[in-house]
Amino acid sequence: MQCPKCGHDNPPEALFCEECDWRLDLPVGATPKTKKRNPLAFAVLALVVGLVSAILIFVDGAEYGAIGVGAVGLILGSYSVNLPRYLNPDNKSVCMGLATAGVVLSVFGFILGFAAIAGVF
Ligand SMILES: [Zn+2]
């Protein structure tokens, strides 16, 4: 099989070009499929974690949980907000919106968790 990229003549059963390692079933210019991270899944996860953190504020004795979950949500959320920028998915604004909401809720849970422990309310 002739390589579509470099033109090298490979054995018919070859999957990759012997000369340039190009995948022979891919046309030139195609991007080889790699395992993709799903920005929407990360954004939804960030939102859920943020929500849990915010809800824990209102659970008696769960202030430390709210702080912990809020911290996780912050890390996850800021990661999720940046992810669509690199991957450029179709639902970019949805992903970033969800992730931003997750960050806001996480901040809310994180700060109010400390406030609850300090006896502010
Ligand atoms: Zn080749």
Tab-separated table of C-alpha atoms and ligand atoms in Angstrom:
chain	number	residue	atom	x	y	z
A	1	MET	CA	0.000	0.000	0.000
A	2	GLN	CA	1.357	3.357	-0.999
A	3	CYS	CA	1.695	5.925	1.796
A	4	PRO	CA	-0.599	8.883	1.158
A	5	LYS	CA	1.891	11.169	2.865
A	6	CYS	CA	5.345	10.335	1.568
A	7	GLY	CA	4.528	7.946	-1.271
A	8	HIS	CA	6.602	5.046	0.135
A	9	ASP	CA	5.440	1.637	-1.097
A	10	ASN	CA	4.512	-0.421	1.962
A	11	PRO	CA	3.478	-4.097	2.235
A	12	PRO	CA	-0.311	-4.460	1.799
A	13	GLU	CA	-0.882	-5.549	5.430
A	14	ALA	CA	1.021	-2.575	6.863
A	15	LEU	CA	-0.856	-0.244	9.188
A	16	PHE	CA	1.846	2.374	9.470
A	17	CYS	CA	4.230	3.631	6.842
A	18	GLU	CA	7.694	2.069	7.138
A	19	GLU	CA	9.220	5.315	6.016
A	20	CYS	CA	7.414	8.083	7.924
A	21	ASP	CA	5.168	6.235	10.426
A	22	TRP	CA	2.033	7.763	8.968
A	23	ARG	CA	-1.154	5.768	9.586
A	24	LEU	CA	-1.921	4.389	6.141
A	25	ASP	CA	-5.721	4.478	6.512
A	26	LEU	CA	-5.637	8.216	7.194
A	27	PRO	CA	-5.719	10.719	4.348
A	28	VAL	CA	-3.011	13.385	4.407
A	29	GLY	CA	-3.992	16.342	6.555
A	30	ALA	CA	-6.198	14.327	8.872
A	31	THR	CA	-5.445	14.537	12.554
A	32	PRO	CA	-4.784	11.123	14.080
A	33	LYS	CA	-7.408	10.249	16.677
A	34	THR	CA	-6.101	10.569	20.183
A	35	LYS	CA	-7.894	9.942	23.422
A	36	LYS	CA	-9.835	13.131	23.974
A	37	ARG	CA	-10.668	14.743	27.252
A	38	ASN	CA	-14.254	15.860	27.273
A	39	PRO	CA	-14.434	19.532	28.353
A	40	LEU	CA	-18.188	19.279	28.965
A	41	ALA	CA	-17.767	16.324	31.327
A	42	PHE	CA	-15.160	18.276	33.307
A	43	ALA	CA	-17.375	21.357	33.391
A	44	VAL	CA	-20.393	19.400	34.647
A	45	LEU	CA	-18.206	17.700	37.250
A	46	ALA	CA	-16.891	21.086	38.423
A	47	LEU	CA	-20.446	22.356	38.693
A	48	VAL	CA	-21.601	19.314	40.681
A	49	VAL	CA	-18.630	19.571	43.049
A	50	GLY	CA	-19.335	23.286	43.491
A	51	LEU	CA	-22.980	22.551	44.208
A	52	VAL	CA	-22.094	19.927	46.802
A	53	SER	CA	-19.759	22.396	48.469
A	54	ALA	CA	-22.483	25.075	48.562
A	55	ILE	CA	-25.060	22.621	49.916
A	56	LEU	CA	-22.712	21.385	52.660
A	57	ILE	CA	-22.705	24.937	54.091
A	58	PHE	CA	-26.287	24.426	55.130
A	59	VAL	CA	-25.649	21.008	56.671
A	60	ASP	CA	-24.900	21.206	60.382
A	61	GLY	CA	-21.378	20.056	61.192
A	62	ALA	CA	-20.366	19.773	57.533
A	63	GLU	CA	-18.384	23.026	57.381
A	64	TYR	CA	-15.052	21.254	56.975
A	65	GLY	CA	-16.593	19.181	54.221
A	66	ALA	CA	-17.722	22.356	52.475
A	67	ILE	CA	-14.170	23.750	52.655
A	68	GLY	CA	-12.634	20.519	51.370
A	69	VAL	CA	-15.126	20.020	48.569
A	70	GLY	CA	-14.892	23.745	47.757
A	71	ALA	CA	-11.118	23.467	47.382
A	72	VAL	CA	-11.517	20.481	45.046
A	73	GLY	CA	-14.165	22.387	43.087
A	74	LEU	CA	-11.838	25.371	42.733
A	75	ILE	CA	-9.026	23.286	41.269
A	76	LEU	CA	-11.370	21.296	39.060
A	77	GLY	CA	-13.287	24.400	38.020
A	78	SER	CA	-10.265	26.455	37.028
A	79	TYR	CA	-8.976	23.462	35.069
A	80	SER	CA	-12.357	23.064	33.352
A	81	VAL	CA	-12.564	26.740	32.463
A	82	ASN	CA	-9.227	26.501	30.655
A	83	LEU	CA	-9.863	23.168	28.954
A	84	PRO	CA	-12.245	24.432	26.205
A	85	ARG	CA	-9.693	27.087	25.314
A	86	TYR	CA	-7.166	24.424	24.369
A	87	LEU	CA	-9.525	21.888	22.835
A	88	ASN	CA	-11.915	24.363	21.202
A	89	PRO	CA	-15.101	22.266	21.272
A	90	ASP	CA	-18.369	23.331	19.629
A	91	ASN	CA	-20.058	23.892	22.990
A	92	LYS	CA	-17.228	26.081	24.259
A	93	SER	CA	-19.438	28.753	25.877
A	94	VAL	CA	-21.595	26.099	27.578
A	95	CYS	CA	-18.507	24.368	28.983
A	96	MET	CA	-16.984	27.598	30.217
A	97	GLY	CA	-20.308	28.765	31.680
A	98	LEU	CA	-20.816	25.552	33.622
A	99	ALA	CA	-17.224	25.515	34.836
A	100	THR	CA	-17.434	29.168	35.886
A	101	ALA	CA	-20.628	28.460	37.835
A	102	GLY	CA	-18.787	25.568	39.488
A	103	VAL	CA	-15.908	27.863	40.460
A	104	VAL	CA	-18.297	30.477	41.883
A	105	LEU	CA	-20.163	27.867	43.923
A	106	SER	CA	-16.874	26.376	45.135
A	107	VAL	CA	-15.630	29.793	46.264
A	108	PHE	CA	-18.973	30.284	47.980
A	109	GLY	CA	-18.706	26.936	49.795
A	110	PHE	CA	-15.033	27.411	50.586
A	111	ILE	CA	-15.356	30.899	52.115
A	112	LEU	CA	-18.667	30.329	53.875
A	113	GLY	CA	-17.267	27.103	55.320
A	114	PHE	CA	-14.587	29.125	57.079
A	115	ALA	CA	-17.147	31.754	58.045
A	116	ALA	CA	-19.380	29.072	59.595
A	117	ILE	CA	-16.460	27.666	61.600
A	118	ALA	CA	-15.527	31.166	62.756
A	119	GLY	CA	-19.107	31.566	63.955
A	120	VAL	CA	-20.020	34.393	61.597
A	121	PHE	CA	-23.478	32.929	61.165
B	1	ZN	ZN	5.021	7.472	4.551
